[in-house]
């Protein structure tokens, strides 16, 4: 693959591209990677979200940081590139419980809350989730291929898989 086609999405960031581009984000722990794809226009979008809900935080001006605002912004960006919202499908990775905290404390369940928020927000937008690789206790690096919609999940010690 031509390295110029690889677009890095940082933490609390999002981006979209057309085929033959590839979007990647590194080190998803409790953060969630939301991959959106329109198979007809071959427009792909990826968000690396840190927190579930912008309405619960005072300083929430970084839209990609939060699941609720990131999905809306990513959809707009993809539609500007020719994606049809009715055709967009989702795949989700991340949302791990990276540290051994008391799982009953809601503030420490950031990974679970990110996955729950992602499911809720995508449902509100009418976007089906085709596949998930979420939870557990390890980080993930992901790549989303705009040509095919393939979502490659890379882990250390737990193998790689394509959703």
C-alpha angles and dihedrals in degrees: 000000000000106000089220088069093060112095115194116217111201129210111292088014139110138191142172134210143174127239130316090032125107124209120205137180125189133218106011104184115151086344117097126229112213113197117193123187138180107200095198100052092028090227114152130191132189131190127188103205124189102187136030105229133028092196091069095057128071100211100047102144094123100083096190091057092073129057095224098052096034094058092050093047093045092050091053091049092049093048090053086057092053104271118146110224091215090059097047118114128185139223121186135202136174128032093136126167095236099178133045100248129146100283092209091068103092093206090060094049092078094138094051091044091051091053092046091049091048092053091047097046095045088049090052089054092047093243115145119222108227097184143001136197101183144140127018120104108285138083128247138206115205139198124196116200114210092199095063109005089242111159111205116201116199123191137172110243096356102072131238128281138179120225 
